[in-house]
Short mmCIF file of C-alpha atoms in Angstrom, two decimals:
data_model
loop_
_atom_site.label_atom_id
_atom_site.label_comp_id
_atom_site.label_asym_id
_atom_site.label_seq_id
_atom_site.Cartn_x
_atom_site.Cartn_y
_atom_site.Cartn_z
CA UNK A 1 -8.25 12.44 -20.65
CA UNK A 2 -10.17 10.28 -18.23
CA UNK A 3 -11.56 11.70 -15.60
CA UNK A 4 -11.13 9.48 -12.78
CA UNK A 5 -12.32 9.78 -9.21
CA UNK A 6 -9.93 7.93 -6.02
CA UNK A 7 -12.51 7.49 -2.97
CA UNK A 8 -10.61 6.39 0.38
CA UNK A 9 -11.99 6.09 3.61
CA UNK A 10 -9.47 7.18 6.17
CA UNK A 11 -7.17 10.30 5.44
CA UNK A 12 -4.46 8.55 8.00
CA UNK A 13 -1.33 8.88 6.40
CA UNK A 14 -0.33 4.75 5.64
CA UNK A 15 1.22 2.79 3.34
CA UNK A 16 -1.76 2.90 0.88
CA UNK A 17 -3.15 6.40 1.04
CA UNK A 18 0.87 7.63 0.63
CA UNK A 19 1.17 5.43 -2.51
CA UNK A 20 -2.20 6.83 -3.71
CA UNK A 21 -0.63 10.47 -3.31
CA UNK A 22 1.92 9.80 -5.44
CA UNK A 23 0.37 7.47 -8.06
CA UNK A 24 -2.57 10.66 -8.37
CA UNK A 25 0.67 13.21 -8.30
CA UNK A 26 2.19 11.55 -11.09
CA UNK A 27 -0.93 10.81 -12.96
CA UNK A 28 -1.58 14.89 -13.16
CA UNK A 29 1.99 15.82 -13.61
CA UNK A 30 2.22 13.42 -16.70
CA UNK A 31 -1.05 15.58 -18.08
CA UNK A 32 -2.78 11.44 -18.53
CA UNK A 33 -6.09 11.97 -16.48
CA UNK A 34 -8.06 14.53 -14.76
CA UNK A 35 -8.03 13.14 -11.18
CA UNK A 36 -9.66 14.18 -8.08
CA UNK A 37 -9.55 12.70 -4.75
CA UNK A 38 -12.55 11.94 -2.03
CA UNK A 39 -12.06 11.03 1.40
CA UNK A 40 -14.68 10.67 3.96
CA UNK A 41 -12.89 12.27 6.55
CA UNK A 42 -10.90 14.91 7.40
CA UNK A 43 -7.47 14.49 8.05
CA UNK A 44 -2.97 14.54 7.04
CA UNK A 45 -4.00 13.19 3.74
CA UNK A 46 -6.34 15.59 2.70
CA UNK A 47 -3.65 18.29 3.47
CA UNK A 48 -1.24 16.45 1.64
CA UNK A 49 -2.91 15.72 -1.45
CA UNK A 50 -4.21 19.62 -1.71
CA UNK A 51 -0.61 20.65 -1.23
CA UNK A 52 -0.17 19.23 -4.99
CA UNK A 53 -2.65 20.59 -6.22
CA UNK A 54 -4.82 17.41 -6.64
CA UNK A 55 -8.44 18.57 -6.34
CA UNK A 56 -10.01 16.93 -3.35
CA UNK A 57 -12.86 17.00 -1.78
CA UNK A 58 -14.08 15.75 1.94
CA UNK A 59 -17.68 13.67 2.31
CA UNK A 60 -18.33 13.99 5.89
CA UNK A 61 -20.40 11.87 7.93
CA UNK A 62 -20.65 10.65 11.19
CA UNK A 63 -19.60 7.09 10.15
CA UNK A 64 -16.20 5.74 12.56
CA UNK A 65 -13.71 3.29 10.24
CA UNK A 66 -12.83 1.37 13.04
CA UNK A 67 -16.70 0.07 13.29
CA UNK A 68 -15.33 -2.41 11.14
CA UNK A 69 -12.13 -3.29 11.95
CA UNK A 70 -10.62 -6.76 11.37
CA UNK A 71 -11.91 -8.69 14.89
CA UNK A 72 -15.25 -6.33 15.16
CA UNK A 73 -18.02 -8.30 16.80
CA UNK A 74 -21.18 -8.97 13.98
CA UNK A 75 -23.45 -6.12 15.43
CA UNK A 76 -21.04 -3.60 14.72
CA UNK A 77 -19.76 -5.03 11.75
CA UNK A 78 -23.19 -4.53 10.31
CA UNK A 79 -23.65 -1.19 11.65
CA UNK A 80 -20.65 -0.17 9.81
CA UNK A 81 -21.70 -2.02 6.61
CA UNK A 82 -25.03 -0.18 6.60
CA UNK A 83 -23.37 2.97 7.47
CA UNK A 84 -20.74 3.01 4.50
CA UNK A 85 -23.90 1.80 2.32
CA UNK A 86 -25.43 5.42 3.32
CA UNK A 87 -22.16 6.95 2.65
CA UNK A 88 -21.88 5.22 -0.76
CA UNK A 89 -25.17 6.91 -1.82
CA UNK A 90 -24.00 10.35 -0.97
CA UNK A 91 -20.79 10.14 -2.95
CA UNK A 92 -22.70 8.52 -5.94
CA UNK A 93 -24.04 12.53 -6.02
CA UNK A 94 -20.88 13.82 -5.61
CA UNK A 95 -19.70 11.48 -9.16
CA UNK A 96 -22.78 12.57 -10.95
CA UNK A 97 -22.00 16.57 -9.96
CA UNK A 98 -17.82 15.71 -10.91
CA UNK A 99 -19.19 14.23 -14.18
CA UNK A 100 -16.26 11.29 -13.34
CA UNK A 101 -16.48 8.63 -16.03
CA UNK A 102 -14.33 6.17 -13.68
CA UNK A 103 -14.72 5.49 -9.81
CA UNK A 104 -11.32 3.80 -8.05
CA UNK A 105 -12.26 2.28 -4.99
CA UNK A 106 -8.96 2.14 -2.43
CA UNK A 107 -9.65 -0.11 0.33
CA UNK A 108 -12.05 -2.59 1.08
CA UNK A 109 -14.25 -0.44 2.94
CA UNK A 110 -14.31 2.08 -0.40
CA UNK A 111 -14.71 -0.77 -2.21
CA UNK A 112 -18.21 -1.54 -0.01
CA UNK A 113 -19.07 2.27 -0.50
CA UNK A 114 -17.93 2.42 -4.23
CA UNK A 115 -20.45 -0.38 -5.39
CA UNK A 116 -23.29 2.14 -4.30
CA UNK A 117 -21.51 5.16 -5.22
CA UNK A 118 -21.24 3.83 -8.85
CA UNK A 119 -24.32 2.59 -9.17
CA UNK A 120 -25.75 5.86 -8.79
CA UNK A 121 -23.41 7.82 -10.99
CA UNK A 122 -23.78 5.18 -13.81
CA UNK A 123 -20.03 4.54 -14.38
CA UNK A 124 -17.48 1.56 -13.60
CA UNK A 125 -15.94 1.12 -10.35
CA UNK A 126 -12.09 -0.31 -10.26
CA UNK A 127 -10.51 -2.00 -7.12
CA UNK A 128 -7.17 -0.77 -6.30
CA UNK A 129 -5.98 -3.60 -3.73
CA UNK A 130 -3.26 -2.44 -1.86
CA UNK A 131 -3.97 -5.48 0.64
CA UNK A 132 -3.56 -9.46 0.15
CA UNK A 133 -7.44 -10.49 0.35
CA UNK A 134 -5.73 -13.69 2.47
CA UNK A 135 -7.47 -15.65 5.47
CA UNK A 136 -4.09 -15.19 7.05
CA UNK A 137 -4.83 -11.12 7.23
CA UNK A 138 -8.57 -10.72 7.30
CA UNK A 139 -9.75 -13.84 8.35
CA UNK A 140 -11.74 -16.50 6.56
CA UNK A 141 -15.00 -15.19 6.10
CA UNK A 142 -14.09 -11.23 5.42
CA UNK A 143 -12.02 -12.80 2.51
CA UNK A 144 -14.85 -14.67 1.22
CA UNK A 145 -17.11 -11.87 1.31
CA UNK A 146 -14.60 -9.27 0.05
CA UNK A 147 -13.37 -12.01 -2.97
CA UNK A 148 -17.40 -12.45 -3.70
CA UNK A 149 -17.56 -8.78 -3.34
CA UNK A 150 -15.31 -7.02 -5.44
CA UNK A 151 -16.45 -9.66 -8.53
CA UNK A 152 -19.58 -8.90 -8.18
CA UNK A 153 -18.92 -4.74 -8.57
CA UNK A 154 -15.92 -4.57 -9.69
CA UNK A 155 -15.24 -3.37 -13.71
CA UNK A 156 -11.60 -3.71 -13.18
CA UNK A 157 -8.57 -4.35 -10.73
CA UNK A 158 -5.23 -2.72 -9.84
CA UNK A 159 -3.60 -4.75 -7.86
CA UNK A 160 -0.24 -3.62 -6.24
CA UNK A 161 1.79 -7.03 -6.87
CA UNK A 162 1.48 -10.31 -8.63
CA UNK A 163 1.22 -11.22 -4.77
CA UNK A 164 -1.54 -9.01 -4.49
CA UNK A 165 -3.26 -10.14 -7.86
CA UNK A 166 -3.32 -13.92 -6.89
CA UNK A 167 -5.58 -13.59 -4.27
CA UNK A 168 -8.45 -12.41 -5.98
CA UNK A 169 -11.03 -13.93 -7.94
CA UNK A 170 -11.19 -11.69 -10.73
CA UNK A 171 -13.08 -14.13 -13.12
CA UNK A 172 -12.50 -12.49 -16.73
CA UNK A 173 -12.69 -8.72 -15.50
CA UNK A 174 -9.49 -7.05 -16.61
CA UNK A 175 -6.81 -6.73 -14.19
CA UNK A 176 -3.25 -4.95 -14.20
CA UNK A 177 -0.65 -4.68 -11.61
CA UNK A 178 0.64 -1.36 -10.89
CA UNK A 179 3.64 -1.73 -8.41
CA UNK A 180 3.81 1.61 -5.78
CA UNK A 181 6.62 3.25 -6.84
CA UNK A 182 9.13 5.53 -6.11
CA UNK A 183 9.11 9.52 -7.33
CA UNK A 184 12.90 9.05 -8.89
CA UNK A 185 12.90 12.32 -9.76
CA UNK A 186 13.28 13.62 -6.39
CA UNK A 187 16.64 15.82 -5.82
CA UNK A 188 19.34 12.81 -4.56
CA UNK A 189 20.72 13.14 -1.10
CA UNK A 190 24.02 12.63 -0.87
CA UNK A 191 25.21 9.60 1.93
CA UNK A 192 28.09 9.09 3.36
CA UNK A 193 30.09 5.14 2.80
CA UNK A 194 28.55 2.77 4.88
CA UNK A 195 30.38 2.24 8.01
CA UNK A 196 32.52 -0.35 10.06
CA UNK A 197 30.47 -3.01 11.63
CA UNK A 198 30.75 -2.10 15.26
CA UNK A 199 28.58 1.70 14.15
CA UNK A 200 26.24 -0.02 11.80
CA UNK A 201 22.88 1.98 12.02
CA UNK A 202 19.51 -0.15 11.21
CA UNK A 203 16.26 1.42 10.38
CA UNK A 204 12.57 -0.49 9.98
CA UNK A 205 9.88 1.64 8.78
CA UNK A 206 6.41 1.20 9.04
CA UNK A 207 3.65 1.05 11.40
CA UNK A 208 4.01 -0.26 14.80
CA UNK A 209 2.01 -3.64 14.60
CA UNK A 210 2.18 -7.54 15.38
CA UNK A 211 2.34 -8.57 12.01
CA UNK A 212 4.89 -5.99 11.00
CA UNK A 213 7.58 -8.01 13.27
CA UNK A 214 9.30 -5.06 14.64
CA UNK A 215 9.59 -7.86 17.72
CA UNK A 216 11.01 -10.23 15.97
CA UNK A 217 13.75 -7.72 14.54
CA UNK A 218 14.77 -6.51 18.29
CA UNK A 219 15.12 -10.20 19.36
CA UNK A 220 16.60 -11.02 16.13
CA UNK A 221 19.31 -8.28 16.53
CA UNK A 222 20.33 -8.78 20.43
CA UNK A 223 21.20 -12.06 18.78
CA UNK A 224 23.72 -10.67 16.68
CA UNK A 225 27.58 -11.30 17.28
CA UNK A 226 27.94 -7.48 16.58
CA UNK A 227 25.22 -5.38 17.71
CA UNK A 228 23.93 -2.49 15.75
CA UNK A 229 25.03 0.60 17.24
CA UNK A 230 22.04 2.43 16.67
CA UNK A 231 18.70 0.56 15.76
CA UNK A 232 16.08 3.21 14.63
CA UNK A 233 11.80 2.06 14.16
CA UNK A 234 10.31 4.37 12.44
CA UNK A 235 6.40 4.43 12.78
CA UNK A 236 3.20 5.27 14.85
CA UNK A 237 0.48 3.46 15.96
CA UNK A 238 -3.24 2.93 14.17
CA UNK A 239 -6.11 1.27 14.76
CA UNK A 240 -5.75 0.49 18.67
CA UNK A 241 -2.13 -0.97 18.18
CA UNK A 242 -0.47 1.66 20.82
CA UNK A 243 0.08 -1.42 23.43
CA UNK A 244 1.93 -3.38 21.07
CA UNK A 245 4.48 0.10 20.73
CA UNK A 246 4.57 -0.41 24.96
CA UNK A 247 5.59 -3.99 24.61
CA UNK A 248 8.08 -3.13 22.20
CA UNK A 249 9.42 -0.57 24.27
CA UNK A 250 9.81 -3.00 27.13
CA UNK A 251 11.62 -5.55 24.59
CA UNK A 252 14.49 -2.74 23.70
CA UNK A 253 14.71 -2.30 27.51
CA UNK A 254 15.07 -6.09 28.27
CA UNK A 255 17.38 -6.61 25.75
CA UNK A 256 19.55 -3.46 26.20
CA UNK A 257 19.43 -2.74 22.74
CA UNK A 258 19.76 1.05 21.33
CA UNK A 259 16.56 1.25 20.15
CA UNK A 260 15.27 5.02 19.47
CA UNK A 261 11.28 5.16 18.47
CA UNK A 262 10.80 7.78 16.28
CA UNK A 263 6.69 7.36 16.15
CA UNK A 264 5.15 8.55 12.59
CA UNK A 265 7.64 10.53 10.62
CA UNK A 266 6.09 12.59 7.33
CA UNK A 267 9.22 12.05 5.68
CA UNK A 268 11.30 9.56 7.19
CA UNK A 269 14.04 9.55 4.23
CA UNK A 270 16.73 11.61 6.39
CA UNK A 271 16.96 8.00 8.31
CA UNK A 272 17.01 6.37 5.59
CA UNK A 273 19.74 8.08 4.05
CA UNK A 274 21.53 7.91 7.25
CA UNK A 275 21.21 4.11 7.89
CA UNK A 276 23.44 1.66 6.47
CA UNK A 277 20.76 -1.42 6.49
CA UNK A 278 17.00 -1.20 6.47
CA UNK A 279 14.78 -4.58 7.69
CA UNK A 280 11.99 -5.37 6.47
CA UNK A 281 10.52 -7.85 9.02
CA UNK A 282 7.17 -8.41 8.66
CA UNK A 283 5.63 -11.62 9.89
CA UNK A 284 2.99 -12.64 7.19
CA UNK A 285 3.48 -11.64 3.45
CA UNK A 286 3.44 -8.16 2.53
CA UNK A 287 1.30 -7.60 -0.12
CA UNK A 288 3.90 -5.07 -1.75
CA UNK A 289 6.87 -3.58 0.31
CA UNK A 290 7.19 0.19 -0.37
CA UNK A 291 9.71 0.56 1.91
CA UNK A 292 11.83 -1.91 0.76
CA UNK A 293 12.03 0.21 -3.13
CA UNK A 294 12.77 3.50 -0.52
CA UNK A 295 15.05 1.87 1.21
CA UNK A 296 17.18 1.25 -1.76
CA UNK A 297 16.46 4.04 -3.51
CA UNK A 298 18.15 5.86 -0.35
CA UNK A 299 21.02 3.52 -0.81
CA UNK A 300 20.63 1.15 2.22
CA UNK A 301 21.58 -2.19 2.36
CA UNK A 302 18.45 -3.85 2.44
CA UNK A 303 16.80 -7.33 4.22
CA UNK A 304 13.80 -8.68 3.08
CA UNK A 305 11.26 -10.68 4.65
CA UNK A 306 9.22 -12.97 2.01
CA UNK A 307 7.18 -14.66 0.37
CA UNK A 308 5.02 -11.60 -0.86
CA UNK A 309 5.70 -8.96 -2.49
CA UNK A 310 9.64 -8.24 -1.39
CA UNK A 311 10.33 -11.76 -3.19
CA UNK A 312 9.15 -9.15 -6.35
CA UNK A 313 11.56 -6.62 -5.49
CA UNK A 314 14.68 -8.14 -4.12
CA UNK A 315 17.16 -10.47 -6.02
CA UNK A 316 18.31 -12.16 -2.98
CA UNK A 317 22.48 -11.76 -3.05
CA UNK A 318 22.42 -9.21 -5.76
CA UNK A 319 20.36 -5.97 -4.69
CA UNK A 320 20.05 -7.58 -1.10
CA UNK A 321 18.85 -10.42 1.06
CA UNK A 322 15.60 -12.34 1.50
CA UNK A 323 14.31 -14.16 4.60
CA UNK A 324 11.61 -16.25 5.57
CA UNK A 325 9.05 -13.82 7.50
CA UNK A 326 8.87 -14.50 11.11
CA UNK A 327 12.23 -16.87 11.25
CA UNK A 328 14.45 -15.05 13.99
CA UNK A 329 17.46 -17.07 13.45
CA UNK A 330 18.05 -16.17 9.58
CA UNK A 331 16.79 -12.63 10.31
CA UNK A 332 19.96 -12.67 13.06
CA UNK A 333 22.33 -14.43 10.29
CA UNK A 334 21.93 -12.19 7.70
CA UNK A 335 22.56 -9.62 9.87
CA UNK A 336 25.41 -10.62 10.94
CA UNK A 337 26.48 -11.23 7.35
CA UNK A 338 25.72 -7.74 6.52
CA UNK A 339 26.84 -6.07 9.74
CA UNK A 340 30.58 -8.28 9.14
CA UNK A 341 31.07 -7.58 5.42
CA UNK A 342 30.80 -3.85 4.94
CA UNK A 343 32.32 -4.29 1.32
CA UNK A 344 29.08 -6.69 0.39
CA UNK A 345 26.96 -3.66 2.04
CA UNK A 346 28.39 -1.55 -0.36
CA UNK A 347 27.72 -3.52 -3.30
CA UNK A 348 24.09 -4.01 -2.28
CA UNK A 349 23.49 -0.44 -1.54
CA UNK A 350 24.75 0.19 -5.20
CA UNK A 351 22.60 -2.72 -6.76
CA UNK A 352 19.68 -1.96 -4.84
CA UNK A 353 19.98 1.81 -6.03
CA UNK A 354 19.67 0.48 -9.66
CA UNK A 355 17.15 -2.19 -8.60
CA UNK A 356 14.75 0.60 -7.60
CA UNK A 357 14.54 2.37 -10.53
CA UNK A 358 12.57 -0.42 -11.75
CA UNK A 359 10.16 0.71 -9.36
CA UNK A 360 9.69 4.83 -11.06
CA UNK A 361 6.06 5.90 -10.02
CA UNK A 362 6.09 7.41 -13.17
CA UNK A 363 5.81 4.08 -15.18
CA UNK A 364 3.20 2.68 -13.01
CA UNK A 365 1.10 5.76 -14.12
CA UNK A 366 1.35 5.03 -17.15
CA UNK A 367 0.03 2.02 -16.75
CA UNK A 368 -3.01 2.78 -14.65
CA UNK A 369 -4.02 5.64 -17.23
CA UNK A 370 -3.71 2.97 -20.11
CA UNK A 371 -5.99 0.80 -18.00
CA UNK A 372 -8.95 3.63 -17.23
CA UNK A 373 -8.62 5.11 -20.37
CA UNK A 374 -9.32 1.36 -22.11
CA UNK A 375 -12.35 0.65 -19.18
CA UNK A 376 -13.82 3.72 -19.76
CA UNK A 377 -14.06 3.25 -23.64
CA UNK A 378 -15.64 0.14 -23.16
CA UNK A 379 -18.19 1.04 -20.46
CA UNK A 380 -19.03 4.46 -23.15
CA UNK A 381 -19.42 1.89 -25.82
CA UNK A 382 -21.60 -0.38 -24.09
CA UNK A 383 -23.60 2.25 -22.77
CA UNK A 384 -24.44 3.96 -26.39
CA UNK A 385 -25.42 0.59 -27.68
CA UNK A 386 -29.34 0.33 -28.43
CA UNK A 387 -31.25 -2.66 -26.08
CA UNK A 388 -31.79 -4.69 -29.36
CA UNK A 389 -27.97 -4.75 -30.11
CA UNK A 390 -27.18 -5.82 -26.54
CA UNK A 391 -29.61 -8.38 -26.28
CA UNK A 392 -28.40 -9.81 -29.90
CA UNK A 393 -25.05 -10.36 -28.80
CA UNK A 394 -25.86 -11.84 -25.66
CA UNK A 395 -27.47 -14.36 -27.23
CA UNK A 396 -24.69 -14.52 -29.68
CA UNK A 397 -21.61 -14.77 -26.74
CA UNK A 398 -23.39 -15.63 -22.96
CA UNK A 399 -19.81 -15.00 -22.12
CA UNK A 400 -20.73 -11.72 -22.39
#
């Protein structure tokens, strides 16, 4: 078994580190690699992870994430650069004393810190991208460096989507895509039919931010020639968002809509399993869509926002319904479509059910393990070659 180590650098409990939990859950429970976790702060997700017995460890420091934070000005963008360039160096020791043969870098900031890290424990470092490295998310020069970046360090990618995948410059390193599933083996809840149109319940889940479109979803649905009769968003706030949770909360109020904010929920699946449509709304392309697989897999009627990843999930009129992100006016059809026809609800709750399990966590860890096992018997190979032999076929291939 490979013994992989998962670095992160925030233990916050979103979208990525949850899908990491499971993906490292799965990855032990299927006996395919010896995996411990590192985070470089204390926090929900250190808990979390311990509760399943995933060995994990904490590299404190006095280093804050949000030094570097999309919209930072350059001085503190450097200070945090340096800073996770000290950090880096410290968990390289903490490799060398696990004896990992494979460091998985989960963010763009581990990434930064990984390259060092890996270095000094002489063994590959893999990108798992959870994020679209866009212009449209980051901005134009963070992608550049980030794109430059990771092929410069990186052995391998994971990459969450095909979505995901095709915005990286991966030149000839190996890549897979390993979608964040859903643990299918969890008990099923039993849910009641899905209900007339004038006590349709909605739920959105997900963090409470611009680009996530929970605005455009309230406007969207005071639109609607039925109203929802409950409208649930299910999220908290990161990262200095908690204003955009006021404005919100003003927009429900203006529009007299029943809008109950739930803030972050551990387990928000007794909503979903209670709702009988979840939207998806976000305003620029998700690089995945977890929710969208939970939603189903809880038996919701589910709409979509694409392109991205949802356009990956969703098989728009079979397991549910796609719109364009940001477009208030479809976003208000379909729900009207959906909130009208509660026989077409029923037939997309029961596609999308069978849709998800597409999506089994279990599967995707196969795939990763396949993937570190293959890098890591490379990287031992290359490294027991003799200087003469490397040199020789360098001249041979300068592909190489």
């Amino acid at each position: 078994m490979t013994k992989a180590l998962f670095l992160a650098h925030t233990a916050a409990p979103s979208g990525a580190e949850l899908a990491t939990l499971r993906l490292l859950s799965a990855l032990r429970e299927l006996g395919r690699a010896e995996v411990t976790a590192i985070f470089t702060e204390d926090g929900p997700m250190v808990e979390r992870m311990r509760a399943r017995g995933i060995e994990t460890r904490v590299q404190r420091s006095g280093f804050d994430s949000r030094a570097m934070t999309i919209g930072s000005g350059p001085i503190r963008l450097l200070a945090g650069f340096l800073a996770l360039l000290r950090l880096g160096w410290a968990i390289g020791a903490t490799a060398k004393r696990l004896r990992a043969e494979v460091l998985v870098a989960e963010s763009s900031k581990a990434l930064v810190m990984g390259a060092i890290a890996a270095r000094r424990a002489g063994i590959p470092l893999v990108w798992q991208v959870h994020d679209r490295i866009a212009v449209d998310y980051f901005g134009r020069v963070p992608t550049l460096v980030l794109q430059t970046l990771g092929r410069l360090v990186a052995r391998g990618y994971i990459a969450n989507s095909k979505t995901t995948l095709a915005t990286l410059r991966t030149g000839r390193r190996p890549t897979i895509v390993a979608y964040p599933g859903v643990e299918l083996h969890a008990a099923a809840v039993h849910r009641a039919d899905q209900r007339v149109a004038e006590e349709t319940v909605v739920a959105v889940v997900g963090r409470l931010s611009p680009w996530k479109g929970q605005d455009v979803l309230l406007r969207a649905a005071a639109a609607t020639t039925v109203r929802p009769h409950r409208i649930f968003l299910i999220g908290g706030t990161f990262f200095d968002e908690e204003p955009y949770r006021a404005e919100l909360e003003q927009l429900a109020r203006d529009l007299a809509l029943p809008v109950t904010f739930t803030g972050h929920l551990d387990d928000p699946n007794p909503h979903l399993y209670d709702a009988d449509i979840l939207v998806h709304c976000s305003v620029l392309p998700e690089p995945f869509g977890q929710v969208v697989v939970e939603g189903m897999h809880a038996g919701c009627a589910v709409i979509a926002a694409g392109p991205g990843g949802p356009a990956e999930i969703v098989e728009h009129g079979v397991s549910g319904l796609l719109v364009d992100g940001g477009d208030e006016k479809q976003l208000t059809d379909a729900l009207d479509t959906l909130i009208a026809d509660r026989a077409l609800r029923t037939r997309l709750s029961a596609a999308g059910r069978v849709r998800a399990e597409h999506f089994d966590i279990g599967a995707s860890a196969h795939t990763v393990a396949d993937f570190l096992d293959t890098l890591t018997r490379r990287a031992g190979a290359a490294g027991h070659q003799n200087p003469d032999e490397r040199t020789s076929r360098a001249e041979r291939n300068p592909h190489v």
